[in-house]
PDB file of C-alpha atoms in Angstrom:
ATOM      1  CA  UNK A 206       8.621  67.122  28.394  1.00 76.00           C
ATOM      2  CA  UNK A 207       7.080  63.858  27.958  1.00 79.00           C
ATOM      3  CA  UNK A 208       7.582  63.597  24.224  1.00 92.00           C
ATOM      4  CA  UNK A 209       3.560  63.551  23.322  1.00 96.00           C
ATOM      5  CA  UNK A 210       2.612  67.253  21.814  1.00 97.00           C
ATOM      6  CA  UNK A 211      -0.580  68.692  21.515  1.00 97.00           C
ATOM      7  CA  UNK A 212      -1.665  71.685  19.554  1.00 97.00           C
ATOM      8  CA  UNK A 213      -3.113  74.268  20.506  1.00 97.00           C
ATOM      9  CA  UNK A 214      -2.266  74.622  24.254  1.00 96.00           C
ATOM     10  CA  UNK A 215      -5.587  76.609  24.319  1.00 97.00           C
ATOM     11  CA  UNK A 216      -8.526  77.010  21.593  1.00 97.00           C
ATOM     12  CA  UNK A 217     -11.896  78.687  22.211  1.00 96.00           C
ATOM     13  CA  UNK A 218     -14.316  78.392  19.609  1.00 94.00           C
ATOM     14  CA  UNK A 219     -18.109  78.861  19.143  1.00 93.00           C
ATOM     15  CA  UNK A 220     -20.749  76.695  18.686  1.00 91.00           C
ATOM     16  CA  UNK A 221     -20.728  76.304  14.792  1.00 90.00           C
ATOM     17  CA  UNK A 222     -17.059  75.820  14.384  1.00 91.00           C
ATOM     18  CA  UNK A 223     -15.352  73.477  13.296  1.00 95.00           C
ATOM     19  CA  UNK A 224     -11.642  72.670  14.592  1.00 96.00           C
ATOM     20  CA  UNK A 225      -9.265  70.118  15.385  1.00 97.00           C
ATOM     21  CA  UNK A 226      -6.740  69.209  18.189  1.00 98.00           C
ATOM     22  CA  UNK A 227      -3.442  67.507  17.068  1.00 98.00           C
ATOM     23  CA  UNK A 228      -1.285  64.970  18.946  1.00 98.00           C
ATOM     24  CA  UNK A 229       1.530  63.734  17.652  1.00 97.00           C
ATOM     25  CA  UNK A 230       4.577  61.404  19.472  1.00 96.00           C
ATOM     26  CA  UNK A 231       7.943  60.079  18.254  1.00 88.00           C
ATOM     27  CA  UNK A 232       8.575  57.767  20.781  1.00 92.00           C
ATOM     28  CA  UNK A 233       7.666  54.895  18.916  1.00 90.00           C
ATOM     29  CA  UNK A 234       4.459  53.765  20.208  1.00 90.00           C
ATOM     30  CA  UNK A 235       1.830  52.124  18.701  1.00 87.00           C
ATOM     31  CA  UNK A 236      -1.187  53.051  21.145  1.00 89.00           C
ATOM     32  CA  UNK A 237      -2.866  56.580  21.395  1.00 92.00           C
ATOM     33  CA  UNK A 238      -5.585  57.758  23.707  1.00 93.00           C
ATOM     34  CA  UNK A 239      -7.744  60.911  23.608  1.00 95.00           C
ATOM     35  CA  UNK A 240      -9.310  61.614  27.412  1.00 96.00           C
ATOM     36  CA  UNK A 241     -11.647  64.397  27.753  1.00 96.00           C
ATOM     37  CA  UNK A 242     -11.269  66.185  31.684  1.00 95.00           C
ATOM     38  CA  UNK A 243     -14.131  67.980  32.987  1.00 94.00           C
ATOM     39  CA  UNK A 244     -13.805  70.784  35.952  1.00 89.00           C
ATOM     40  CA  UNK A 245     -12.989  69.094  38.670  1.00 81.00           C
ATOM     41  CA  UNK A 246     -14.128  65.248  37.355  1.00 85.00           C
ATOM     42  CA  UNK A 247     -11.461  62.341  36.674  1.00 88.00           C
ATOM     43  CA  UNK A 248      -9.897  62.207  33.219  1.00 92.00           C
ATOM     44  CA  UNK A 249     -12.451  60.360  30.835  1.00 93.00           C
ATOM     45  CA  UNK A 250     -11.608  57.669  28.328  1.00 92.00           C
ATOM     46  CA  UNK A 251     -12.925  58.793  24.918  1.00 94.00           C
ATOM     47  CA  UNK A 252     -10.870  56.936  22.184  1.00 92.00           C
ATOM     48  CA  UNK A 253      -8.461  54.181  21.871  1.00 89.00           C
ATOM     49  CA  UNK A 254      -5.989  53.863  18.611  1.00 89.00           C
ATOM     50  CA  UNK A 255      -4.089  50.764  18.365  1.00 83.00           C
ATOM     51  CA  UNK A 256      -1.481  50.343  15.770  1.00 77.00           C
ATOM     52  CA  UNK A 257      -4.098  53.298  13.709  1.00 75.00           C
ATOM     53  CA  UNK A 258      -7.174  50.940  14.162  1.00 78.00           C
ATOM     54  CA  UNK A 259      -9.898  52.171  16.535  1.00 78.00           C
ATOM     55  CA  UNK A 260     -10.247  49.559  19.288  1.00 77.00           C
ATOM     56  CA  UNK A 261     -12.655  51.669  21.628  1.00 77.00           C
ATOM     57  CA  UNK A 262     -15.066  54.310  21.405  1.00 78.00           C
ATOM     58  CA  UNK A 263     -16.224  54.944  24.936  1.00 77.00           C
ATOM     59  CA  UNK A 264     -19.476  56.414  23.991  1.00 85.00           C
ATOM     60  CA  UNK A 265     -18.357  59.833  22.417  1.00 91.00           C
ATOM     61  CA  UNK A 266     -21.083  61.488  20.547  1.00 92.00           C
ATOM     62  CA  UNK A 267     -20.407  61.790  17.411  1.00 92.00           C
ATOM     63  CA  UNK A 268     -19.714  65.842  17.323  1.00 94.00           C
ATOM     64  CA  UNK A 269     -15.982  64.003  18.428  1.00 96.00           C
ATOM     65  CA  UNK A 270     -14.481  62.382  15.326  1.00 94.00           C
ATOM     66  CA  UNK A 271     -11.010  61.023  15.675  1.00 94.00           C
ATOM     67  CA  UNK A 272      -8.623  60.436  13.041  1.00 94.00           C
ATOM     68  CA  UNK A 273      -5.407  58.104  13.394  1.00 93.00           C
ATOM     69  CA  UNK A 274      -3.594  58.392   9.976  1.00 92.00           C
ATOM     70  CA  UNK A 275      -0.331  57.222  11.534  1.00 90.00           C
ATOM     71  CA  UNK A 276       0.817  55.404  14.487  1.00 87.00           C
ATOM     72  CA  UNK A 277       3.111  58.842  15.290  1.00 93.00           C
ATOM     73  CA  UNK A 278      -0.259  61.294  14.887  1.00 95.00           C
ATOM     74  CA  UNK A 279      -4.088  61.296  16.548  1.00 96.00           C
ATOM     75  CA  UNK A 280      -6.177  63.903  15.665  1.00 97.00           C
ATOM     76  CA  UNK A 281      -9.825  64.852  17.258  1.00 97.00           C
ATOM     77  CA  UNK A 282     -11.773  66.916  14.851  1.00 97.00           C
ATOM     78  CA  UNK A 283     -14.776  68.465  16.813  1.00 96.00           C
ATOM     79  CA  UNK A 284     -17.732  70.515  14.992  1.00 94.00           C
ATOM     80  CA  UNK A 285     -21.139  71.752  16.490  1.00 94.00           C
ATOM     81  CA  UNK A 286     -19.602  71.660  19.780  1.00 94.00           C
ATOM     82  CA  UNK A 287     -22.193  72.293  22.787  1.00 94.00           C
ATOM     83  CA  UNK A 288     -20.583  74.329  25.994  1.00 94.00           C
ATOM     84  CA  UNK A 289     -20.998  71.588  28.288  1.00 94.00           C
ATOM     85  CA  UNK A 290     -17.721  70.041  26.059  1.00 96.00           C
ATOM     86  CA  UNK A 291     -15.489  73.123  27.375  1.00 97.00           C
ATOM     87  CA  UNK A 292     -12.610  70.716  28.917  1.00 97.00           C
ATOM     88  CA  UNK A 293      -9.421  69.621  28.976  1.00 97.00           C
ATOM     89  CA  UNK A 294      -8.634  67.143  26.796  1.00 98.00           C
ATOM     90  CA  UNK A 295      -5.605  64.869  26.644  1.00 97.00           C
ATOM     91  CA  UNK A 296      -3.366  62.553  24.591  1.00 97.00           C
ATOM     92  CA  UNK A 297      -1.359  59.773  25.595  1.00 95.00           C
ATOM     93  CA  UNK A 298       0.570  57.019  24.066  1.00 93.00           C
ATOM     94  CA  UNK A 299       1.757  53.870  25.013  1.00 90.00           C
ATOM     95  CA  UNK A 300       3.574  50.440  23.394  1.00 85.00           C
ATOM     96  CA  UNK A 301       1.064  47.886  22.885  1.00 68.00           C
ATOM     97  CA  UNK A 302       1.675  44.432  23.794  1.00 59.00           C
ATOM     98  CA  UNK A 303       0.998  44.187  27.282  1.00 62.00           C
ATOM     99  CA  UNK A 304       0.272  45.693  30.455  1.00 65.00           C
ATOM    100  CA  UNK A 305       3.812  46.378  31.772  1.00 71.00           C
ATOM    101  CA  UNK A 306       4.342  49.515  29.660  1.00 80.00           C
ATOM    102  CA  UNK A 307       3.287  52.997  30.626  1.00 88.00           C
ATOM    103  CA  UNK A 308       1.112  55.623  29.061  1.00 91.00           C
ATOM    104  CA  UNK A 309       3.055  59.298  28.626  1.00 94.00           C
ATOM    105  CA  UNK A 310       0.454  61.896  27.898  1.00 96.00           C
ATOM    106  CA  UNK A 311       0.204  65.378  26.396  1.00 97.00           C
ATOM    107  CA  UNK A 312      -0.043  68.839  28.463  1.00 95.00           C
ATOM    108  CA  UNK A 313      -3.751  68.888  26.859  1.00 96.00           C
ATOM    109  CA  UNK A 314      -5.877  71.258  25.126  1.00 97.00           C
ATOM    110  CA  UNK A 315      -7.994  73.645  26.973  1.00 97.00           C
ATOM    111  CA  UNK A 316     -10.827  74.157  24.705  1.00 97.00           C
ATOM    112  CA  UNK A 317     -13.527  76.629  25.443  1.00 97.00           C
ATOM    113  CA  UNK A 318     -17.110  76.141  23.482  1.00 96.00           C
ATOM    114  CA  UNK A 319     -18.733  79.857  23.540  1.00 94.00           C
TER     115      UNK A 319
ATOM    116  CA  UNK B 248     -10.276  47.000  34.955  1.00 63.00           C
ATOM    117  CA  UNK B 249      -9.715  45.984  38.336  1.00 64.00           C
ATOM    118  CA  UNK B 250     -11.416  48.708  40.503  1.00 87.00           C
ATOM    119  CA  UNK B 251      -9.346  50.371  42.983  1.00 94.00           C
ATOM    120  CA  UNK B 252     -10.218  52.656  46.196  1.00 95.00           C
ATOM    121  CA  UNK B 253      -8.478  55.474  47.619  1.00 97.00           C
ATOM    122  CA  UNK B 254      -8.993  57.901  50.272  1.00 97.00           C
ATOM    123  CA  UNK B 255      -9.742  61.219  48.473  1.00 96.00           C
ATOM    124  CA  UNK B 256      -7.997  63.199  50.319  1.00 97.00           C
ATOM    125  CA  UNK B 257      -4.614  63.334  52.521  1.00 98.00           C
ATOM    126  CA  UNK B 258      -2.157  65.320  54.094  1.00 97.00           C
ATOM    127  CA  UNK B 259       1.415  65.214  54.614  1.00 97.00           C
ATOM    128  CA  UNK B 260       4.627  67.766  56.267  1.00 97.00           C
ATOM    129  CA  UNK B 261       7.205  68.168  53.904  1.00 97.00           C
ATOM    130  CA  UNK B 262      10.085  66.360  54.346  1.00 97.00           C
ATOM    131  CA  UNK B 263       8.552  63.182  55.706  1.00 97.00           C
ATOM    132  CA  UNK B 264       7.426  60.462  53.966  1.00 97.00           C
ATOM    133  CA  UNK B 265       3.899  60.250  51.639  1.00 98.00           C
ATOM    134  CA  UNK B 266       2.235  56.981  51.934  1.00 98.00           C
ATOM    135  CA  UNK B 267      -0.508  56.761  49.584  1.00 98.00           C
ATOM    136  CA  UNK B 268      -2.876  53.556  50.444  1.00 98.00           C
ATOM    137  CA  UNK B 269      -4.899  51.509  47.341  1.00 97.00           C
ATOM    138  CA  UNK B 270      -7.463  48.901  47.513  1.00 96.00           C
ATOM    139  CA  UNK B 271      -7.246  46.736  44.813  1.00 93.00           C
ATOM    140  CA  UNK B 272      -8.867  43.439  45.684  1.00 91.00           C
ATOM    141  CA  UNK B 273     -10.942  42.277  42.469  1.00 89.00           C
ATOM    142  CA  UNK B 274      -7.109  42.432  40.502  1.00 89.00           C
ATOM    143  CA  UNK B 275      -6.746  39.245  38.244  1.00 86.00           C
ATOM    144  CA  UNK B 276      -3.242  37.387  38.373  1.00 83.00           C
ATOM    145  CA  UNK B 277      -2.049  39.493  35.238  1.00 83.00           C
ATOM    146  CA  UNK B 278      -2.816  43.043  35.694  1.00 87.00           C
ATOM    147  CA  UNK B 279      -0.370  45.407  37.076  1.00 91.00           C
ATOM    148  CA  UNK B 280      -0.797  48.356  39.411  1.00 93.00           C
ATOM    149  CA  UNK B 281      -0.219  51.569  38.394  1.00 94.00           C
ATOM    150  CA  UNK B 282       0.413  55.093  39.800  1.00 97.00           C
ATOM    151  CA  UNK B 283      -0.202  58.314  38.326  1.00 97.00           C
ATOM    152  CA  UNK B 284      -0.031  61.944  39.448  1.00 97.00           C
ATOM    153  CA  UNK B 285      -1.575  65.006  38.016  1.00 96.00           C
ATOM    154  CA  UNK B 286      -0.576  68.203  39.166  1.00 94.00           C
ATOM    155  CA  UNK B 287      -2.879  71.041  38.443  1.00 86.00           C
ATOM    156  CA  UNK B 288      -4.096  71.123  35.173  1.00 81.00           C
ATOM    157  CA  UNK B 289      -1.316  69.228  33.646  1.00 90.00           C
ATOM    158  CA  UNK B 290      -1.444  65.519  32.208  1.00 93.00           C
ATOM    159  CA  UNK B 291      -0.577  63.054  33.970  1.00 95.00           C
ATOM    160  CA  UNK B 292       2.714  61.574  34.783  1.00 96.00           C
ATOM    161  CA  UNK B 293       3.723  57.845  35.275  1.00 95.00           C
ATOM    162  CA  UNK B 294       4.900  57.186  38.261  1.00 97.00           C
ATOM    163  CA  UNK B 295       5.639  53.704  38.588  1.00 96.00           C
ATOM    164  CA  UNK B 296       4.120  50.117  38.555  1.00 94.00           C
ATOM    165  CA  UNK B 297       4.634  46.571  39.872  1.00 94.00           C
ATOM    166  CA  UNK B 298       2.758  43.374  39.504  1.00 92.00           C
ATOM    167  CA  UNK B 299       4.222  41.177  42.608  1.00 91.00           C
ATOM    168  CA  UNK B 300       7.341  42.485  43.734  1.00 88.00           C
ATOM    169  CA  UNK B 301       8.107  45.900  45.534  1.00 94.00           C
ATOM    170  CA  UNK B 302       9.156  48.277  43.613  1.00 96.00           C
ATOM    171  CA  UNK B 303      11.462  51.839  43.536  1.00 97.00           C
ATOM    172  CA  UNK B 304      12.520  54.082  41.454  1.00 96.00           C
ATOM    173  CA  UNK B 305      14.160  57.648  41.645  1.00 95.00           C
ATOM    174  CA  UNK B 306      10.286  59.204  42.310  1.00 95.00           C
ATOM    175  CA  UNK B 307       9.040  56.572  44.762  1.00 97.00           C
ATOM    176  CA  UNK B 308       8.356  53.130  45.967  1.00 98.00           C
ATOM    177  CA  UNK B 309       5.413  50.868  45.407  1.00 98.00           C
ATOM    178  CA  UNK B 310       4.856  48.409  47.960  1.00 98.00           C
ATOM    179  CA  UNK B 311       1.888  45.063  47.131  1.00 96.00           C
ATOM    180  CA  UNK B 312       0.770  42.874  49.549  1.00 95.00           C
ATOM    181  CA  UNK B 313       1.462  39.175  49.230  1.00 94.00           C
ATOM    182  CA  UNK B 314      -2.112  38.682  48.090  1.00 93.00           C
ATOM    183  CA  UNK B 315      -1.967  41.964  46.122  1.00 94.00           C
ATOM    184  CA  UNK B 316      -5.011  43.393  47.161  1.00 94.00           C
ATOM    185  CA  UNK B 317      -3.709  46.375  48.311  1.00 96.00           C
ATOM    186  CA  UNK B 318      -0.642  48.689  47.809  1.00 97.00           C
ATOM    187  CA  UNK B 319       1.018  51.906  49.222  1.00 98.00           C
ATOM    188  CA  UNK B 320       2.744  54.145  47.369  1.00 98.00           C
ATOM    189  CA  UNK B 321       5.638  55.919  49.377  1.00 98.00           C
ATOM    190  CA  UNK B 322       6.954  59.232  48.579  1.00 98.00           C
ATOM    191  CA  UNK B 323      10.137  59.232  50.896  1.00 96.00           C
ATOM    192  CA  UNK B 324      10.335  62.849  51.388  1.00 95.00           C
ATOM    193  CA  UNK B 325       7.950  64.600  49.943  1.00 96.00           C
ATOM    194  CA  UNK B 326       8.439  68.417  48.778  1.00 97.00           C
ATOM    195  CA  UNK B 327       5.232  70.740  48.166  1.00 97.00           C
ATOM    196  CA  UNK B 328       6.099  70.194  44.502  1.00 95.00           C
ATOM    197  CA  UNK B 329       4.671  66.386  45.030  1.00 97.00           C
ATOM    198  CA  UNK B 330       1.057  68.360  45.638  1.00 97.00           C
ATOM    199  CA  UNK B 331      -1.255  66.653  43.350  1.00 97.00           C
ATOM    200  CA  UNK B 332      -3.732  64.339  42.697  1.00 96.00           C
ATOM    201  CA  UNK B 333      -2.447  60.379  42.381  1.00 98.00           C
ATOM    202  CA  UNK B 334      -4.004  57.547  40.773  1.00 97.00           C
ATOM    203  CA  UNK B 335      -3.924  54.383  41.433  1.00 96.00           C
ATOM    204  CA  UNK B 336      -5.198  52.176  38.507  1.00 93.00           C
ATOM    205  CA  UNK B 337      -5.114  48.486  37.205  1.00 89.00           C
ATOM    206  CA  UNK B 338      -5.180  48.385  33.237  1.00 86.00           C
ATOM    207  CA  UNK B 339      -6.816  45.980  31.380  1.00 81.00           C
ATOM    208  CA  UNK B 340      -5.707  45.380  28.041  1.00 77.00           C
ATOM    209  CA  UNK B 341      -7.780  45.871  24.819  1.00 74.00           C
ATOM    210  CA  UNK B 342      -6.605  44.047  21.224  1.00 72.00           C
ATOM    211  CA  UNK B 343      -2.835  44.960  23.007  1.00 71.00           C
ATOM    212  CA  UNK B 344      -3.244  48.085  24.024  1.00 75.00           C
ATOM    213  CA  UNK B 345      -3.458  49.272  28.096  1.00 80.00           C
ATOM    214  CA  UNK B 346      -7.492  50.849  28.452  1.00 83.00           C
ATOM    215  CA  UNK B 347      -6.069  52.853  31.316  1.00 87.00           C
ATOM    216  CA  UNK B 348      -9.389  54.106  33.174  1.00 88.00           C
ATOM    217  CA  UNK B 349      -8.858  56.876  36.066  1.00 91.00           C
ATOM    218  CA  UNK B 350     -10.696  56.839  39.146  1.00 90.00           C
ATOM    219  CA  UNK B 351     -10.768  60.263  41.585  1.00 92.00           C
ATOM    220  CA  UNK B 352      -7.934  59.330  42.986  1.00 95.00           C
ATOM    221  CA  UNK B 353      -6.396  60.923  46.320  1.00 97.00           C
ATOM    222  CA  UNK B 354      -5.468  64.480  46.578  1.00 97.00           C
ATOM    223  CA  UNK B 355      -2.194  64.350  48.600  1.00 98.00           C
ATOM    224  CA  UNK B 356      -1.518  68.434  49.652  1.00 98.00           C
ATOM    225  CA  UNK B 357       2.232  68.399  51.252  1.00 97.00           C
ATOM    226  CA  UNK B 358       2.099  71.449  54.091  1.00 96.00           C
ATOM    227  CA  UNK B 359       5.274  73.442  54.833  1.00 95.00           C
TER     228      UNK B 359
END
């Protein structure tokens, strides 16, 4: 238990949905990061959050909209989905202000695009 | 980010000691090294970091050359539960916050 939850564990869902993945932390960070893991690949940086301002967008197409209402809660709302997005995809957190913190992520969301 | 190199791949008995090997020699004065581990289809855990000094903790020990180049991660005695993929990474920081950017990292598979 790392104290960084993301719901669902699992969610398949066809091409013309639309759903979102919830992350959500209480340890008092300020940072949050959604990664996208393809089969087999290194984890991907998609989105940075810092203190609920977006301070990177590594490219995402736009199907991937995040939302950062809180410092606590990150939320990736996904719609028109093609199968090649099928992945796992993580949240972390971390304390901003410098680079002797670390990240704790999430178990992930395995989402399936059918 | 500082780009780091590892060997993809390793193997080690368990019950002796994991030493992980990172290349690291574009690192600027400020940025630490960090280790992660993913086990299968899990996220990542922290392992532990260091800027100059060695470094252990109750997982592990970090060792960094003088001219910090390089490190080695040591897992004193591993257990098939330390199977997993580790990263070795060198965060930059954006507006505060750590862009934390994985490579491929090693696959370390501890035999019995």
């Amino acid at each position: 238990e790392t104290g960084v939850t993301q719901t669902p564990r699992h969610l398949v869902m066809g091409m013309t949905n639309k759903k979102s993945l919830k992350c959500e932390q209480h340890l008092g960070h300020n940072a949050m990061y959604w990664y996208k893991q393809s089969a087999k690949k290194p984890l991907e940086l998609m989105f940075v959050y810092n203190f609920k301002e977006q301070t990177e967008n590594n490219s995402v197409p736009s199907r991937f909209s995040p939302e950062c209402p809180n410092s606590s809660h990150l939320f990736l709302h996904l719609h028109t989905l093609q199968p090649e997005d099928s992945a796992l995809y993580l949240c972390a957190s971390s304390q901003r202000g410098g680079l002797g913190t670390e990240a704790f992520f999430g178990q992930g969301t395995r989402l399936t695009v059918v | 980010d500082a780009k780091t190199t590892q060997p993809p791949s390793m193997d080690c008995a368990e019950g002796r000691a994991a030493n992980l090997p990172c290349n690291h020699s574009t690192i600027s004065g400020n940025e630490y090294v960090y280790w992660y581990r993913q086990i299968h289809s899990q996220g990542p855990q922290y392992i532990i970091h260091g800027l100059k000094n060695n470094e252990t903790n109750e997982m592990a020990s970090l060792i960094i050359t003088e001219d910090r180049k390089s490190s080695t991660l040591i897992l004193p005695h591993a257990t098939l539960r330390d199977t997993a993929v580790y990263y070795c990474i060198a965060p930059s920081l954006i507006q505060g916050a750590q862009k934390l950017v994985f490579g491929q990292g090693t696959r370390l598979t501890i035999n019995p």
